[in-house]
Coordinates of C-alpha atoms in Angstrom, one line a residue:
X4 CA 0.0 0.0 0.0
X5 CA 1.3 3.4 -0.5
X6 CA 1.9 5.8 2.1
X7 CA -0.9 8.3 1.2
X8 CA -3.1 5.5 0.3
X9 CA -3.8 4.6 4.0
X10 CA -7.2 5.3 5.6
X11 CA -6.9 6.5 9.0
X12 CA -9.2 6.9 11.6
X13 CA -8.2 10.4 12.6
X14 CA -6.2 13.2 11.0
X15 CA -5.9 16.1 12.8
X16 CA -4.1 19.6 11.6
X17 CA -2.7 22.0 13.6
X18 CA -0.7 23.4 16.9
X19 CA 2.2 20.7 18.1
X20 CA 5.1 21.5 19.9
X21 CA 7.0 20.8 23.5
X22 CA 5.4 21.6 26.8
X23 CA 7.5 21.9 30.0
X24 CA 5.6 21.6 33.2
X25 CA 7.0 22.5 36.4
X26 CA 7.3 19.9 38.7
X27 CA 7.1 22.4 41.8
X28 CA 3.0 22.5 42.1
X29 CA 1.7 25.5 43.4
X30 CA 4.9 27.9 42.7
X31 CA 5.6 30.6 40.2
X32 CA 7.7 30.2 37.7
X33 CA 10.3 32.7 38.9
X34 CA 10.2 30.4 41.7
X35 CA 10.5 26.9 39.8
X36 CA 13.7 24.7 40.0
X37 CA 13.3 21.9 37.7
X38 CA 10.5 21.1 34.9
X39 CA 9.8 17.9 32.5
X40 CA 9.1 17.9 29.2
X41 CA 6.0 16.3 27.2
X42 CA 4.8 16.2 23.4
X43 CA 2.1 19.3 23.5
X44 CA 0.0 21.5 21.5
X45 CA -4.1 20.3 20.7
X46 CA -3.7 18.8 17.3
X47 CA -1.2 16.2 18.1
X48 CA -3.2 16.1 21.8
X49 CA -6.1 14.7 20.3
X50 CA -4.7 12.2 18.0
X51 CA -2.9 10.5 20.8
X52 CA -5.9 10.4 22.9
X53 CA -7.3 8.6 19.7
X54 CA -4.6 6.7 19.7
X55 CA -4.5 5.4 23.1
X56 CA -8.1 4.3 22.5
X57 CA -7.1 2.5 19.3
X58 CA -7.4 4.4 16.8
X59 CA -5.1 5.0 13.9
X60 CA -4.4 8.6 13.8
X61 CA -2.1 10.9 12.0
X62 CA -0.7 14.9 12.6
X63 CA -0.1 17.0 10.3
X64 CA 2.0 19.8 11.7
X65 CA 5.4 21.3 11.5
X66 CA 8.3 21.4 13.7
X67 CA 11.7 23.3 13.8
X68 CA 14.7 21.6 12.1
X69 CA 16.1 21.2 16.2
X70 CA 16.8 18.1 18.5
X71 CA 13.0 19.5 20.0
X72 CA 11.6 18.5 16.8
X73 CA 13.4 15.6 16.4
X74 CA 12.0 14.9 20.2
X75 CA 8.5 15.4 19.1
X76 CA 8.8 12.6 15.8
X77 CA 9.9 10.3 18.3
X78 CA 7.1 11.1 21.0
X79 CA 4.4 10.7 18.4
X80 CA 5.7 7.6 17.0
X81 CA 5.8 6.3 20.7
X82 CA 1.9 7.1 21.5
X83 CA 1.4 5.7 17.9
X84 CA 0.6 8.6 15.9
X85 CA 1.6 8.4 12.2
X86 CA 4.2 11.2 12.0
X87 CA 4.4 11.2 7.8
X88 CA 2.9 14.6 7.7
X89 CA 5.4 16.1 10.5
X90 CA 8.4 18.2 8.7
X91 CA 10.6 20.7 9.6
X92 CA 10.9 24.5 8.6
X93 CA 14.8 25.7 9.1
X94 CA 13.4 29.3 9.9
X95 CA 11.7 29.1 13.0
X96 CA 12.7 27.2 16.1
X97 CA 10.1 24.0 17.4
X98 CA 8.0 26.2 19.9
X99 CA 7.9 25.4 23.3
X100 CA 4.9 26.3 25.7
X101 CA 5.3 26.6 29.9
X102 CA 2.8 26.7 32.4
X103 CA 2.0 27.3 35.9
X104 CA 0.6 24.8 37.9
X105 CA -2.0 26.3 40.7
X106 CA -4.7 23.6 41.4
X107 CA -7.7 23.5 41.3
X108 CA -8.6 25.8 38.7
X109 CA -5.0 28.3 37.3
X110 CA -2.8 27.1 35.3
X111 CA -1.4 29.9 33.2
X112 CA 0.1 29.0 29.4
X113 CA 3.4 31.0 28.6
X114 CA 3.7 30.5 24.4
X115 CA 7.1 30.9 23.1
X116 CA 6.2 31.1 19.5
X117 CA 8.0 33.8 17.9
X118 CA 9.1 35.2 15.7
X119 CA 6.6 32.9 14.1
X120 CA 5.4 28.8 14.7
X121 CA 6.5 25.9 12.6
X122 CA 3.3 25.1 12.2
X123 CA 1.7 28.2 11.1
X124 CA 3.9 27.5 8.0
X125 CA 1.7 24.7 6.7
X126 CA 1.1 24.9 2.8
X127 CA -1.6 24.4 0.9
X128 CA -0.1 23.0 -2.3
X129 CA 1.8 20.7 0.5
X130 CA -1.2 18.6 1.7
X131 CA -2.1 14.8 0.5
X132 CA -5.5 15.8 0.0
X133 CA -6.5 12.2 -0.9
X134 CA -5.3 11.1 2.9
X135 CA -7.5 14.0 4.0
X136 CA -10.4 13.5 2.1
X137 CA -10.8 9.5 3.1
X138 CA -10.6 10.1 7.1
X139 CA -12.9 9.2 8.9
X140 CA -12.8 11.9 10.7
X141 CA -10.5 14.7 10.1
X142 CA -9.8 17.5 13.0
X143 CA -8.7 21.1 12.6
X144 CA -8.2 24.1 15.2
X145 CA -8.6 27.7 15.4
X146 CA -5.4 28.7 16.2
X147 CA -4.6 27.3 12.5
X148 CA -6.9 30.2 10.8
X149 CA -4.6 32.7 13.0
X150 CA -1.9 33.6 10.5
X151 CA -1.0 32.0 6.9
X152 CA -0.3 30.4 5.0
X153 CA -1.6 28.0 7.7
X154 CA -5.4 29.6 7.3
X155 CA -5.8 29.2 3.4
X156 CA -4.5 25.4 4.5
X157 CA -6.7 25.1 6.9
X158 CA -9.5 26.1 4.9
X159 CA -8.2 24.7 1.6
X160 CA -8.5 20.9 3.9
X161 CA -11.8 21.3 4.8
X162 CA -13.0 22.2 1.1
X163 CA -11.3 19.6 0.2
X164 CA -13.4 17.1 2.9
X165 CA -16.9 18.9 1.2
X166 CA -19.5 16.1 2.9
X167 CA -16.9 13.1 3.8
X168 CA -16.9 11.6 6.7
X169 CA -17.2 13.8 9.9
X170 CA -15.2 17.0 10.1
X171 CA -14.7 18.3 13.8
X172 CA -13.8 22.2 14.2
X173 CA -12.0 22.5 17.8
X174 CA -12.8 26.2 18.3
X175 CA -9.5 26.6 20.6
X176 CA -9.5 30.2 20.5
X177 CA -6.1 31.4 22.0
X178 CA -6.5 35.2 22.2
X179 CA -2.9 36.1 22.6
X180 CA -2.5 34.4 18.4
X181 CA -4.9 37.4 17.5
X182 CA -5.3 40.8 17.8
X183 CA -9.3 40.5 18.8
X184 CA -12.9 38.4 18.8
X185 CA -13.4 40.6 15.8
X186 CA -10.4 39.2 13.5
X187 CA -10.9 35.8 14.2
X188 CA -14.9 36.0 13.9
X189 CA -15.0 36.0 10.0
X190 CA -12.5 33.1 9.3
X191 CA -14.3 30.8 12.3
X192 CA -17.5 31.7 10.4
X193 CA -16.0 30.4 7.1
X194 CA -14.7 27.0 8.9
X195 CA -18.0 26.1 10.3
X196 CA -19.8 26.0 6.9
X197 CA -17.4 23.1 6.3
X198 CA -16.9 21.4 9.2
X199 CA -20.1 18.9 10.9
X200 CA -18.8 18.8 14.3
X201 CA -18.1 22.0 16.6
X202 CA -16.6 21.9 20.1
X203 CA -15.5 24.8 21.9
X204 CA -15.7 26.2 25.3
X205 CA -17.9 29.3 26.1
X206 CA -14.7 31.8 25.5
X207 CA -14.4 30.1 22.3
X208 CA -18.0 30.2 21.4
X209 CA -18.5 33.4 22.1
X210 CA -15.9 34.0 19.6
X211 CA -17.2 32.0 17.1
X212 CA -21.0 33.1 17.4
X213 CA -21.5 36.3 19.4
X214 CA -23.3 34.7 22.3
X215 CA -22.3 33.2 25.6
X216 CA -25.4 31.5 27.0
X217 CA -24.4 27.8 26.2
X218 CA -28.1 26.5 24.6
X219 CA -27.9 29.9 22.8
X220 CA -24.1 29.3 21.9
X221 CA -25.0 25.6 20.3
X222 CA -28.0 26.8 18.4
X223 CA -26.4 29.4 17.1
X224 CA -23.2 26.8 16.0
X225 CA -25.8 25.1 14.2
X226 CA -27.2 27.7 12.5
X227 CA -23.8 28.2 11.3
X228 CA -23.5 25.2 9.2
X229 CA -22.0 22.3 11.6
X230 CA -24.6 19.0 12.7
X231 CA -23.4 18.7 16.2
X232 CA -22.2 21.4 18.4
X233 CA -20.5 20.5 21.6
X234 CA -20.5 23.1 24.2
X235 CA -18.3 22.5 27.0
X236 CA -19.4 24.4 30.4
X237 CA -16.1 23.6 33.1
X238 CA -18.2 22.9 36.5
X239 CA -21.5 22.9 34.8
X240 CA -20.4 19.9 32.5
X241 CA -21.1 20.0 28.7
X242 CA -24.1 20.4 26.4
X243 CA -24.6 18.8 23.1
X244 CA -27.1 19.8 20.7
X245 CA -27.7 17.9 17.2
X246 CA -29.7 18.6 14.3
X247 CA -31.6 16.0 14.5
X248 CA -33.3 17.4 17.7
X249 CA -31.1 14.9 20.0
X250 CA -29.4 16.7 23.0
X251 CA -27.5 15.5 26.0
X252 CA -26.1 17.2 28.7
X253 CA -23.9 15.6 31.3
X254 CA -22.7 16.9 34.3
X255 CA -19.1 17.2 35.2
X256 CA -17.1 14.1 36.4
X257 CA -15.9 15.2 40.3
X258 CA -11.5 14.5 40.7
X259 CA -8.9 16.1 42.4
X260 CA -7.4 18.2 39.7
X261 CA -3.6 17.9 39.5
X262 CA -3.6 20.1 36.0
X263 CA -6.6 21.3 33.8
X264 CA -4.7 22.0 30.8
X265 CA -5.0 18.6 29.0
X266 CA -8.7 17.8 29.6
X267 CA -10.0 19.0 26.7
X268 CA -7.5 17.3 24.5
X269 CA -8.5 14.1 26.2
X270 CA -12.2 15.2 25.8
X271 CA -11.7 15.7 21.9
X272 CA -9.9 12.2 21.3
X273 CA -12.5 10.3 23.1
X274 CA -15.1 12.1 21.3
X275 CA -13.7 11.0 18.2
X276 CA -13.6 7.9 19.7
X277 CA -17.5 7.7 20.6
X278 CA -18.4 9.0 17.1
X279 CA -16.7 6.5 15.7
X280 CA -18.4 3.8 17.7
X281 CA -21.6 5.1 16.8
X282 CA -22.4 5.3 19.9
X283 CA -25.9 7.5 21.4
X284 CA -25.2 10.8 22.0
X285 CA -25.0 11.3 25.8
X286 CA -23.1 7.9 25.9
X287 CA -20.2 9.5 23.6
X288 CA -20.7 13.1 25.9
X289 CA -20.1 10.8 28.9
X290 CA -17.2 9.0 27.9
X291 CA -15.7 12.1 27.0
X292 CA -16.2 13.7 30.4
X293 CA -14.6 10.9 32.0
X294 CA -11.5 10.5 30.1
X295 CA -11.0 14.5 30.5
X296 CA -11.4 14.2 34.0
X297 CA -8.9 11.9 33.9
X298 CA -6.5 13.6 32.7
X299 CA -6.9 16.5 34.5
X300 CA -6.4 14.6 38.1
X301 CA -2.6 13.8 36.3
X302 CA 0.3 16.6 35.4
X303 CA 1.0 16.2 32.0
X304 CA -1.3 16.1 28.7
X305 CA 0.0 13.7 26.1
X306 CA 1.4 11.1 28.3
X307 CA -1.7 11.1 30.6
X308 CA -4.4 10.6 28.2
X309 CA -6.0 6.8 29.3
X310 CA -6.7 3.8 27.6
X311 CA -10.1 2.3 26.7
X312 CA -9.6 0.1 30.5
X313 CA -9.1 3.3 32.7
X314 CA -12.0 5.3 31.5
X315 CA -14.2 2.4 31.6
X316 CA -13.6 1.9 35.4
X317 CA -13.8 5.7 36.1
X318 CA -17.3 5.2 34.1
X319 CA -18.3 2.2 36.1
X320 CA -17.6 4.7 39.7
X321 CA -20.6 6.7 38.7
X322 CA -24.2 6.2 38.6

């Protein structure tokens, strides 16, 4: 089989690079003696959460041409992620992301991205758009519409997809890649008329429709094109409104948070997961839930996201 002829479950396009968590908990980083570092950034986030569920996934990213980017190919291909669409640009550095670790509820991101991101510097006349077309479901981010030629890739992907498969827009709206709501609004706007699956938080709602009540912010995502939108709420849980008139809405799953940051990676990758199952609605929602919660009572984000055994006997806890 040739490369680009494989089929993969996932394909997600976007943000990767190395984060470096402190592992002093509750200390500044002025103040921090000694980190660790982990694969990081959404897109390659999700697909290992895929992956862990078994899934066959793939990234398509950038990286600098640096031992940190050399770091990364061999993290993915460790979490089995196909890494075939990961290469380097000899312009910019591999990016590397901090944070703070205040439990249960800060945990301030410190992007070292500039002068620009390896993979902002996806091209369009670059993609296999016959691996992106057959996904089964292919995954993009907002923080890939932020600056080309990364946005007419971005965009040129999902024209490419037209009605295949499903097609997930991860709203992850990162205000410090923009200069405001207002230049991001028209380019989110264009995504959604492509994509069938929406998931965002109420900041990144907001962004994407102008409203921040959450039944308000899902109707108006469907009104925008997509046939699910998934509304995630922090402590209120997560809403989920489809076309066809099913809903679910789930509360959250209660764990002592050791770091927020990678739950809603873990989230995305198990709702891939669920989608793919065919599973009902809130049954996908709740799985989802669970694995984020999961991940978020551990420190780091790619190495914590759990197998198909872990969530299941979190799952089996509630009632």
């Amino acid at each position: 089989m040739a490369e680009s002829a494989r089929t993969f479950d996932l394909i997600t396009m976007g943000r990767m690079g190395v984060d470096l968590y402190p592992l002093q908990s509750g200390l500044p980083l002025a103040q921090v003696e000694t980190f660790r570092k982990f694969l990081g950034g959404s897109a390659a986030n999700v697909a290992v959460a895929a992956a862990r569920l078994g899934r066959s996934t793939a990234v398509i990213t950038r990286t600098g041409n640096d031992p940190f980017g050399a770091y990364l190919h061999e993290a993915l291909k460790g979490f089995g992620v196909d890494d075939r669409w990961v290469t380097p640009v000899a312009a910019y550095p591999t990016p590397v992301t901090f944070c703070e670790v205040f439990p249960p509820d800060s945990f301030p991101l410190y992007f070292y991205r500039q002068p620009k991101a390896p993979d902002l510097e996806i091209h369009s006349d670059e993609l296999d758009y016959r691996a992106v077309r057959s996904a089964r479901v292919f995954w993009i981010t907002g923080t890939g519409l932020s600056q080309e030629p990364s946005r007419s890739a971005t965009l040129a992907a999902l024209e490419a997809r037209d009605t295949t498969g499903t097609t997930v827009f991860d709203l992850d709206w990162r205000p410090m890649f923009w200069r405001d709501p207002d230049q991001a609004r028209p380019y989110y706007t264009e995504a959604l008329l492509h994509a069938t699956v929406a998931v965002g938080n109420l900041d990144e709602c907001e962004v994407a429709t102008g409203v921040r009540e959450p039944r308000a912010c899902a109707e108006a995502l469907l009104a925008a094109g997509v046939e699910l939108a998934v509304v995630k709420q922090g402590p209120e849980g997560v809403l989920a409104l489809h076309r066809d008139g099913t809903e679910a809405e789930v509360p959250p799953v209660p764990v002592e948070v050791v770091n927020g940051l990678g739950a809603g990676d873990a989230f995305g990758g198990s709702l891939v997961h669920g989608l793919l199952s065919g599973w009902e609605l809130e049954k996908v929602m709740r799985y989802a839930n669970t694995a984020g919660a999961l991940v978020a009572s551990r420190l780091a984000c790619s190495s914590a996201m759990p197998t198909e055994p872990e969530v299941e006997a979190l799952l089996a806890q509630r009632p």
